[in-house]
Short mmCIF file of C-alpha atoms and ligand atoms in Angstrom, two decimals:
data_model
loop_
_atom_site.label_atom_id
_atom_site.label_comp_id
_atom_site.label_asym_id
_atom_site.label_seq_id
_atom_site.Cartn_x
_atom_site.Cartn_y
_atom_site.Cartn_z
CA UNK A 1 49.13 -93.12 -5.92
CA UNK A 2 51.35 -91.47 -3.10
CA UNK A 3 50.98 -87.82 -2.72
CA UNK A 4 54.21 -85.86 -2.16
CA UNK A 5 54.32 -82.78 0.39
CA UNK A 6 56.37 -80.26 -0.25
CA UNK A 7 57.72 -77.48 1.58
CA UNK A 8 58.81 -74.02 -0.05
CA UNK A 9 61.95 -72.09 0.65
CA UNK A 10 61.89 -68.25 -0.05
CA UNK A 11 58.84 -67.09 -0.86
CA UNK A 12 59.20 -64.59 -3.51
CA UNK A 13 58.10 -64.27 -7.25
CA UNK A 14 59.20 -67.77 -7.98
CA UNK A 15 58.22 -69.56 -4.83
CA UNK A 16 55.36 -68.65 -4.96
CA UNK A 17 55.18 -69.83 -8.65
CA UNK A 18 56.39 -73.18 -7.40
CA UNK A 19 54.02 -73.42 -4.54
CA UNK A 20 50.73 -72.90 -6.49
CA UNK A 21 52.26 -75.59 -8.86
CA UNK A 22 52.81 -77.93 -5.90
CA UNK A 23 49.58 -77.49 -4.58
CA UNK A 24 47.33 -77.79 -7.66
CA UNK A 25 49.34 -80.92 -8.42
CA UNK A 26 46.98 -84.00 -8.05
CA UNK A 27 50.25 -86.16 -6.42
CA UNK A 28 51.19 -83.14 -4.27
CA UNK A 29 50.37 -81.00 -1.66
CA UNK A 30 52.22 -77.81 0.13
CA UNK A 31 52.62 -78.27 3.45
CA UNK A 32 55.28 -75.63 4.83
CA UNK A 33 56.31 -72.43 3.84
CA UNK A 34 59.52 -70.57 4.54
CA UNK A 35 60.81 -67.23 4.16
CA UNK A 36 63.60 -64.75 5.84
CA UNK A 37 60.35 -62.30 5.97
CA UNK A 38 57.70 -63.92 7.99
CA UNK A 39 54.63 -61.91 6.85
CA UNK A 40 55.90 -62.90 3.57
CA UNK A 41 55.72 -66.50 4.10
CA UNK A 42 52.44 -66.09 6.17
CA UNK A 43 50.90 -65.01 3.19
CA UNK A 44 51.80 -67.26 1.04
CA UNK A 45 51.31 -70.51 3.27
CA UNK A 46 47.97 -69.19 4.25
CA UNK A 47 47.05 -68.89 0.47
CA UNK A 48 47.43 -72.76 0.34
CA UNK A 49 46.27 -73.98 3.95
CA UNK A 50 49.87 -74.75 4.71
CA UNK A 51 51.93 -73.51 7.76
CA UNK A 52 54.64 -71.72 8.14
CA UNK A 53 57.69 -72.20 9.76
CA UNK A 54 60.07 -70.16 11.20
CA UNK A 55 63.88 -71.12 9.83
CA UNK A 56 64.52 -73.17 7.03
CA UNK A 57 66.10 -75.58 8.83
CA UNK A 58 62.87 -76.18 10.20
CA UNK A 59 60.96 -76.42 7.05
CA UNK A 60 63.37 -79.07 5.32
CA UNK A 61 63.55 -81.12 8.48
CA UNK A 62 60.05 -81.40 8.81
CA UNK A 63 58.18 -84.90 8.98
CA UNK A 64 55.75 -83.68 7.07
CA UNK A 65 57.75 -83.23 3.89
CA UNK A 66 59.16 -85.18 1.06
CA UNK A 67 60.30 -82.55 -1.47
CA UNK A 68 61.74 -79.19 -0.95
CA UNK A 69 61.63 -76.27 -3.49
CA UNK A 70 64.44 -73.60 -2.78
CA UNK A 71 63.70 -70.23 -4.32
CA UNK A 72 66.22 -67.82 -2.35
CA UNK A 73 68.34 -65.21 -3.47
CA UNK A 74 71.44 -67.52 -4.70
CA UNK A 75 73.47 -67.11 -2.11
CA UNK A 76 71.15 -69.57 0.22
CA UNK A 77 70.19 -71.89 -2.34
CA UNK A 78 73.27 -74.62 -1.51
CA UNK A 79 73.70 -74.30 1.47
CA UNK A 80 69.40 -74.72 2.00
CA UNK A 81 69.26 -77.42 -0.87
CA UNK A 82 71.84 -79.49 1.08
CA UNK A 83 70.57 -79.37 3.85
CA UNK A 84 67.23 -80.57 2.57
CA UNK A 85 68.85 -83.63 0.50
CA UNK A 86 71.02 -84.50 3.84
CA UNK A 87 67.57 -84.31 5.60
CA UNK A 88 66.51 -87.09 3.19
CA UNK A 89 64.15 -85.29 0.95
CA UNK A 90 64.08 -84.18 -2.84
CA UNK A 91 64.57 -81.15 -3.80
CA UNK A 92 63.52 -78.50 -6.54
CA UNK A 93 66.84 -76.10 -6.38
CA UNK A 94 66.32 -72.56 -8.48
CA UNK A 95 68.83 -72.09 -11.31
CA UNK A 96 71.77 -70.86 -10.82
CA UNK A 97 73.08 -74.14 -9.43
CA UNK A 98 74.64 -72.12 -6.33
CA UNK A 99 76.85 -69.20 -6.85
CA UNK A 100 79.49 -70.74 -8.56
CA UNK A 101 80.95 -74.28 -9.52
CA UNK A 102 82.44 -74.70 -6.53
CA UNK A 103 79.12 -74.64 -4.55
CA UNK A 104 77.71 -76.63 -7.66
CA UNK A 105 79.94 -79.32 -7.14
CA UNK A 106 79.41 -79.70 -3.48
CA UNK A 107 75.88 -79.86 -4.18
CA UNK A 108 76.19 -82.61 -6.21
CA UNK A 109 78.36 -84.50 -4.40
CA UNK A 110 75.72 -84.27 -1.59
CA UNK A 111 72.89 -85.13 -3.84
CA UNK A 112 74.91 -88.34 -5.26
CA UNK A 113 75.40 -89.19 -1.47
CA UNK A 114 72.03 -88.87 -0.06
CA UNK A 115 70.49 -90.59 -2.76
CA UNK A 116 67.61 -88.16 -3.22
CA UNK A 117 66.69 -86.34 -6.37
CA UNK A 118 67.47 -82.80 -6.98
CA UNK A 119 66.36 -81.09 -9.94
CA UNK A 120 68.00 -77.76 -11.01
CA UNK A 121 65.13 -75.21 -11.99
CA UNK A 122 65.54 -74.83 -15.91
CA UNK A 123 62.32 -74.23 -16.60
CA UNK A 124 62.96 -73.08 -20.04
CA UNK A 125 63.32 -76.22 -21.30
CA UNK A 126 59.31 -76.81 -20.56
CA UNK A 127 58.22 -73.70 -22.61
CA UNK A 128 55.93 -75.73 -25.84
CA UNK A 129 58.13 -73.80 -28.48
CA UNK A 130 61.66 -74.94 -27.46
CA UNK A 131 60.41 -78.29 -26.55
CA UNK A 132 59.27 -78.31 -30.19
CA UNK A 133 62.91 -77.00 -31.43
CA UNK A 134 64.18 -79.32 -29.79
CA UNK A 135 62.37 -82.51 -31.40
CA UNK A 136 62.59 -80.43 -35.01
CA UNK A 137 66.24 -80.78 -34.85
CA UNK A 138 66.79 -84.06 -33.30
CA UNK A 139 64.12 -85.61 -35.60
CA UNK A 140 66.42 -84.00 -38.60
CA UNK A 141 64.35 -81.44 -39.29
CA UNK A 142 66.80 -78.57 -39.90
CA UNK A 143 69.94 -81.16 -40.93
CA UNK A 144 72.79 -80.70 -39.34
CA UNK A 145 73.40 -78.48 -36.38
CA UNK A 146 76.42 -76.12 -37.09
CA UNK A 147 75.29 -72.94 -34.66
CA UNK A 148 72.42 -71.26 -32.44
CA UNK A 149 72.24 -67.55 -31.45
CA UNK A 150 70.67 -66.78 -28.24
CA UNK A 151 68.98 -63.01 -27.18
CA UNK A 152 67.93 -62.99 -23.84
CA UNK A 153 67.04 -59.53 -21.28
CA UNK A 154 65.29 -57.26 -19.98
CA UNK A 155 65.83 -53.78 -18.73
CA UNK A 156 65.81 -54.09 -14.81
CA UNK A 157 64.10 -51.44 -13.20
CA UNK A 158 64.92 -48.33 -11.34
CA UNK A 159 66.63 -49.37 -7.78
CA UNK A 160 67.69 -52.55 -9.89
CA UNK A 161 71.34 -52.31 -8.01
CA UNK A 162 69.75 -52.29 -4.58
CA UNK A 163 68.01 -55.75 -5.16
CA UNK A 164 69.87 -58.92 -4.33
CA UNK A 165 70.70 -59.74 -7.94
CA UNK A 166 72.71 -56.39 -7.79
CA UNK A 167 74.83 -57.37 -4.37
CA UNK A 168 77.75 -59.30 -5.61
CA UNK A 169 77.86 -61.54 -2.51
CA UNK A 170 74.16 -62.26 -2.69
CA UNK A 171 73.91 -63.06 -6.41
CA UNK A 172 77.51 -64.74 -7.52
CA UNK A 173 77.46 -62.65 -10.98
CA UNK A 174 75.90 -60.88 -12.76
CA UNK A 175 73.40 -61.21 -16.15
CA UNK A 176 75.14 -63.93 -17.20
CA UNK A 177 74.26 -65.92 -13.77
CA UNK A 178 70.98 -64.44 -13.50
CA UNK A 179 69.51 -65.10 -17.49
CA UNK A 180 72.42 -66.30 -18.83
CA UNK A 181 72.23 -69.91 -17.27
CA UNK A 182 69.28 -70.21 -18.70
CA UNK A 183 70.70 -69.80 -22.21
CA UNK A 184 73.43 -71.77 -21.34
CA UNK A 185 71.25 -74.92 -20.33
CA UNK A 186 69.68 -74.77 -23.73
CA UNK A 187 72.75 -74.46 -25.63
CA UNK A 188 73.55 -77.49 -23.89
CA UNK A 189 70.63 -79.02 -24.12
CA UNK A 190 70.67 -78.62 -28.09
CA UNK A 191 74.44 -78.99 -28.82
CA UNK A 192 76.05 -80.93 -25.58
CA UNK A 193 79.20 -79.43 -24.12
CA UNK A 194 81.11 -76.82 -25.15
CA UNK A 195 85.00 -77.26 -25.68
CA UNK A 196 86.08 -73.97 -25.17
CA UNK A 197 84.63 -70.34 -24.82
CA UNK A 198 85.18 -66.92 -25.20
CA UNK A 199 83.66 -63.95 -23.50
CA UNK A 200 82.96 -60.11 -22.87
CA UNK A 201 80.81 -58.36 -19.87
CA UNK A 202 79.77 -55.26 -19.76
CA UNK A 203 78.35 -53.28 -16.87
CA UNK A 204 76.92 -50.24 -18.86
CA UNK A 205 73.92 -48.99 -17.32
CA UNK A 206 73.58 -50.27 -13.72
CA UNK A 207 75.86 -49.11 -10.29
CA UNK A 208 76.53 -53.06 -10.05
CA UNK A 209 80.50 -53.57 -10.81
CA UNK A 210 82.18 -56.23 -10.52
CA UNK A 211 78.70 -57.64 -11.38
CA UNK A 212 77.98 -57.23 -15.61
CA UNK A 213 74.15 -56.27 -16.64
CA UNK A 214 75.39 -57.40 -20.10
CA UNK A 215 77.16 -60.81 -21.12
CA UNK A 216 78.55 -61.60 -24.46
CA UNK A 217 79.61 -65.27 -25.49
CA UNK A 218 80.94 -67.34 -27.97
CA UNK A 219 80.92 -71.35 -27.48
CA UNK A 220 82.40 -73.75 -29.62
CA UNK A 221 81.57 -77.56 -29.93
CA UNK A 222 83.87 -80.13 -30.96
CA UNK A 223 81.94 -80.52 -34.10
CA UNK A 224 82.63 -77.12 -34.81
CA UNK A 225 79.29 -76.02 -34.19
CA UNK A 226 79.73 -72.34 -32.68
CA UNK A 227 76.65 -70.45 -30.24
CA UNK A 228 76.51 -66.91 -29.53
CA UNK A 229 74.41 -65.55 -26.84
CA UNK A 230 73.87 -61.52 -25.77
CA UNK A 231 72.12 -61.36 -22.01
CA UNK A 232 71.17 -58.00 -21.12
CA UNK A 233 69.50 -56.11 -18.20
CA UNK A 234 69.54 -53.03 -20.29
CA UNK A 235 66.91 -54.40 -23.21
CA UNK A 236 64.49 -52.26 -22.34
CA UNK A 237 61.60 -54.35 -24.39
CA UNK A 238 62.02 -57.58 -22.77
CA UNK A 239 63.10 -59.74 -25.53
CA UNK A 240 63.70 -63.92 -26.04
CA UNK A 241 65.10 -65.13 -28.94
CA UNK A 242 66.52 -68.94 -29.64
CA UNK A 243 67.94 -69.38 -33.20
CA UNK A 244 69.37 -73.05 -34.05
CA UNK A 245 70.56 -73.13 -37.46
CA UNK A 246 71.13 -76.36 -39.21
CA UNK A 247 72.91 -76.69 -43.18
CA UNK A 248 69.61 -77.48 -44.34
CA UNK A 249 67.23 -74.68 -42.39
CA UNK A 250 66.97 -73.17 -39.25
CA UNK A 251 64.75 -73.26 -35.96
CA UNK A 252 63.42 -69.99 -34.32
CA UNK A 253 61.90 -69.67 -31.52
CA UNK A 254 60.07 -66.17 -30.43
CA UNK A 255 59.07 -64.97 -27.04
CA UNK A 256 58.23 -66.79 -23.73
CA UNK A 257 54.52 -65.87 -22.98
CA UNK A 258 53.91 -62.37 -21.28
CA UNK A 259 55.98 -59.36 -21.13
CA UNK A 260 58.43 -61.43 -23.64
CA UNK A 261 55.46 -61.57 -25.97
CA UNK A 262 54.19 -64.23 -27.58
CA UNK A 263 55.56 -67.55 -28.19
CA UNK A 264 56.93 -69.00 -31.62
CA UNK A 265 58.26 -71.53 -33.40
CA UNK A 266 59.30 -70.96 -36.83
CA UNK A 267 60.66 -73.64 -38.99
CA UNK A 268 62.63 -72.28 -42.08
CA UNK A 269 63.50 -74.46 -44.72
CA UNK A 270 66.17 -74.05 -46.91
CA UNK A 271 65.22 -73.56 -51.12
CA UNK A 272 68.12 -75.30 -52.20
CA UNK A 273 67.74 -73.43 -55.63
CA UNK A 274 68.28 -70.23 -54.10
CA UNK A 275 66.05 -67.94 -52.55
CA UNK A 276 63.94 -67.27 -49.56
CA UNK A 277 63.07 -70.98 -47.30
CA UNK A 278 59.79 -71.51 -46.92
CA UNK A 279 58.66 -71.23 -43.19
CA UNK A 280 56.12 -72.64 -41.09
CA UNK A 281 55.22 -70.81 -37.96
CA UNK A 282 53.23 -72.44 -34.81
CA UNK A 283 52.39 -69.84 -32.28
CA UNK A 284 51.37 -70.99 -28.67
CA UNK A 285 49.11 -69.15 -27.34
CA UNK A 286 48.03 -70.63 -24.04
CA UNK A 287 49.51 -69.02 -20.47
CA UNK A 288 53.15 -70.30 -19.46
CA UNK A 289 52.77 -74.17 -18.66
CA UNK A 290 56.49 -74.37 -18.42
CA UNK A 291 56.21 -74.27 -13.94
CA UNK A 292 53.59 -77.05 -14.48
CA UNK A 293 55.26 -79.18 -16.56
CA UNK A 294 58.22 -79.22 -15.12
CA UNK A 295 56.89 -79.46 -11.67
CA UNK A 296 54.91 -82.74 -12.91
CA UNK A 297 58.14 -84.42 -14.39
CA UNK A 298 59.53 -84.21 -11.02
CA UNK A 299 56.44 -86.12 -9.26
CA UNK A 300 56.81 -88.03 -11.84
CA UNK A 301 60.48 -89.22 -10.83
CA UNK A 302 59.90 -89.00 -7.30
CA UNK A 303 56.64 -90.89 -7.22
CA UNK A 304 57.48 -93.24 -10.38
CA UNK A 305 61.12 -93.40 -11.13
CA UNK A 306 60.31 -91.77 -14.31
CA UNK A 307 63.64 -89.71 -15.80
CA UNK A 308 63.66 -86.66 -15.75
CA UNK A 309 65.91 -83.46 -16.95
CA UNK A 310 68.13 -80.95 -15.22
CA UNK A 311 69.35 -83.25 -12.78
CA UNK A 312 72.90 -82.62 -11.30
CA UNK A 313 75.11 -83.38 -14.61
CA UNK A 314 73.08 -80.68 -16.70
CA UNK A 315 73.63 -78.57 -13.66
CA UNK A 316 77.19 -78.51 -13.28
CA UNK A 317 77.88 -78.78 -17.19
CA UNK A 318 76.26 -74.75 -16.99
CA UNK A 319 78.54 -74.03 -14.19
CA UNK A 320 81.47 -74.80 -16.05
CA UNK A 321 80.49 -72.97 -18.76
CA UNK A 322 79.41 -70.14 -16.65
CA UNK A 323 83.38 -69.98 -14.83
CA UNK A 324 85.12 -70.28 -18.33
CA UNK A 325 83.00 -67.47 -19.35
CA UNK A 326 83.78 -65.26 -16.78
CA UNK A 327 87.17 -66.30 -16.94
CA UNK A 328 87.29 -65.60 -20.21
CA UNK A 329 85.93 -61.84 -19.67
CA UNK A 330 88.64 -61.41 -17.10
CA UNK A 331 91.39 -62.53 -19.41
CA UNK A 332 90.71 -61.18 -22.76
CA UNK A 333 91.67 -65.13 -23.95
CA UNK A 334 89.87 -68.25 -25.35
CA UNK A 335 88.61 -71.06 -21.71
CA UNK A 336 89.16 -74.25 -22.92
CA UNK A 337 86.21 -76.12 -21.20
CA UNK A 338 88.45 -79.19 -20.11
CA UNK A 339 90.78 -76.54 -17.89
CA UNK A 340 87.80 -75.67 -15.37
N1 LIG B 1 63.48 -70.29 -13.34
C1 LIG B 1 63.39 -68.99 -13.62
O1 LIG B 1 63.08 -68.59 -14.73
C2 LIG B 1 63.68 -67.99 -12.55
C3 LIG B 1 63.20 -66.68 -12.67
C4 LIG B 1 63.46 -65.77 -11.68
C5 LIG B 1 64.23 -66.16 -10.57
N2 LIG B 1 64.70 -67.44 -10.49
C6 LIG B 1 65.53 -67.86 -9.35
O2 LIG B 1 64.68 -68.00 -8.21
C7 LIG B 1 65.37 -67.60 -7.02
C8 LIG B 1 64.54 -66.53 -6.33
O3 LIG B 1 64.33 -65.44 -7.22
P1 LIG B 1 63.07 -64.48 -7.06
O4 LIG B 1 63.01 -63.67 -8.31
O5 LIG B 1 61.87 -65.27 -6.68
O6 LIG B 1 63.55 -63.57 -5.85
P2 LIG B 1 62.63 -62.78 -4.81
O7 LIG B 1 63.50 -61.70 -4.28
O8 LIG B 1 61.31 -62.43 -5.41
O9 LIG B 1 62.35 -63.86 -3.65
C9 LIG B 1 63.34 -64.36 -2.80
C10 LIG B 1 62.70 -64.63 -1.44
O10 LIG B 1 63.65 -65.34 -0.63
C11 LIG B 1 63.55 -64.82 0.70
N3 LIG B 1 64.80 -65.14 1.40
C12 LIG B 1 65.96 -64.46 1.38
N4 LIG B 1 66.88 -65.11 2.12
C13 LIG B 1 66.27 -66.21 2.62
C14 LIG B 1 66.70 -67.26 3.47
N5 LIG B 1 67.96 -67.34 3.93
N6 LIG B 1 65.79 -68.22 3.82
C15 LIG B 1 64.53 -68.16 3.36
N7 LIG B 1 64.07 -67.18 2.55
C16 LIG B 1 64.94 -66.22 2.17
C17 LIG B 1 63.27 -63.34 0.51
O11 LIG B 1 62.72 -62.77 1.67
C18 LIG B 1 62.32 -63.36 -0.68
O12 LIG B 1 60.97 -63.45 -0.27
C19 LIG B 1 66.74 -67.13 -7.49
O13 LIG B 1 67.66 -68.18 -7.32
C20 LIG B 1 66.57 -66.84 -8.95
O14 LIG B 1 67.75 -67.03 -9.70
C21 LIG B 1 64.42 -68.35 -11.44
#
């Protein structure tokens, strides 16, 4: 089989996840790095006997590459992942989709265009335990869906507010941009689209206003199934936790691997006489495959045409959600989801 190359954009914590997933990929190699530091991408391209080059303009036009990953501080990823796609390559864009659904929507439209793949980084939906959830209640287990609770944060750390995900212009929002999408995508992912939302910030802790280091939500479906979902950046025990409650027992997932301990899955079903459900728990104990797999379902589509998830359409459906929320918070009202 063909063996993709792919280049690396930004060459931080997460590209440099992506990169050692791209390169111990048997379909794919890394061939470029890039990174607004050079040493920084030095270091990691020399880690992987690839090169590195000096703009990303460079890197994404290379001959040398099919697929581009784009792991920037949000501000860049857009503008960086459309200029890969209109360079005719695929491309691996870090969540948030852009800063906002403006820049989502552009993105797509260029994607749809150039006929390439992009992929929207939601890893979450690789971790073993929600994958699991996510079977349990489509294959009935729990009944029928009427709400989920999501807990997501952690508690920064100090000179939090210097970082980019503390400079409004480099980071688009706040919590709920940074974690919150990813709660978001699952919500979506488990209950489809939102009709209309309601929402608080908070910016308690950290010098980061107008950016929130907490985000409070409600979503409702038109099912009248209802999610809540607390992000924080002041929960100062990291902390993941993915409730999905169904009339006839309920799904809970625990953890993601590492500082968010370990991960769960606990199925709870419901004693219909009364009483407390009985539960089943799976634990998964192995490292965080979620980076692999999802890195490997994107070969996968490139090389085979396989489908694959968080393409553009799961991408902007989180977007929208993301600007009712906000404009929720800034209103004090209910968003219908049809207005944004
Ligand atoms: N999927 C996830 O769970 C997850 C987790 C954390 C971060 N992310 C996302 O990954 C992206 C990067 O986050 P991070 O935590 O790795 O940040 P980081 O600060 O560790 O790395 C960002 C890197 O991008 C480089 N950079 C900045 N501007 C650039 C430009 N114009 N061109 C090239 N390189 C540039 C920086 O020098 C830095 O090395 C963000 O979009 C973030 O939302 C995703």
């Amino acid at each position: 089989m063909r063996s993709l190359r792919a280049a690396v954009v930004g060459a931080g914590l997460i590209g440099s996840r992506r990169a050692a997933e791209a390169a111990a990929h048997p379909s794919s190699s890394l061939t470029v790095v890039s990174d607004a530091v050079p040493a920084v991408a030095e270091a990691l391209a020399a880690r992987f006997g690839a090169r590195r080059a000096a703009h990303w303009e460079e890197a994404v036009c290379a001959p040398d590459v099919d697929v581009v990953v784009v792991a920037t501080p949000n501000k860049f990823l857009a503008e960086i992942a459309t200029g890969a796609l209109e360079a005719g390559k695929h491309v691996l864009i870090e969540k948030p989709m852009g800063r906002d659904l403006d820049e989502a929507r552009a993105l797509a439209r260029v994607a749809e265009r150039s006929g390439r793949l992009l992929k929207i980084g939601f890893n979450h939906r690789y971790h073993p335990a929600i994958r699991r959830a996510r079977e349990e209640l489509v294959h009935g287990a729990v009944g029928r869906l009427i709400n989920l609770r999501i807990r997501y944060g952690h508690g920064g750390r100090p000179g939090y507010e210097k970082e980019w995900r503390g400079d409004p212009e480099l980071a688009g929002g706040g919590e709920l941009t940074d974690q919150g999408v990813h709660a978001l995508d699952l919500i979506h992912w488990f209950a489809g689209r939102a009709t209309r939302v309601a929402a608080m910030t908070q910016t308690a802790v950290w010098p980061i206003a107008p950016l929130e280091d907490n985000g409070f939500a409600l979503l409702e479906f038109a099912d009248g199934a209802v999610a809540s979902i607390h992000t924080s950046w002041t929960q100062w025990k990291n902390l993941f936790s993915f409730e999905v409650f169904g009339d006839s027992g309920a799904l809970v997932v625990e953890g993601l691997g590492g500082s968010y301990g370990a991960e769960s899955l606990a199925l709870h079903t419901r004693a219909r006489s009364g009483g407390a459900p009985a539960i089943h728990i799976e634990t998964f104990e192995e490292p965080d495959t979620s980076w692999k797999l999802e890195w490997d379902e994107f070969v996968g589509a490139i090389l085979r045409g396989d489908s694959y998830s968080g393409g553009p359409a799961d991408g902007l459906a989180v977007m929208a959600m993301l600007r009712a929320l906000y404009e929720s918070a800034r209103t004090k009202t209910f968003v219908s989801l049809e207005r944004v």
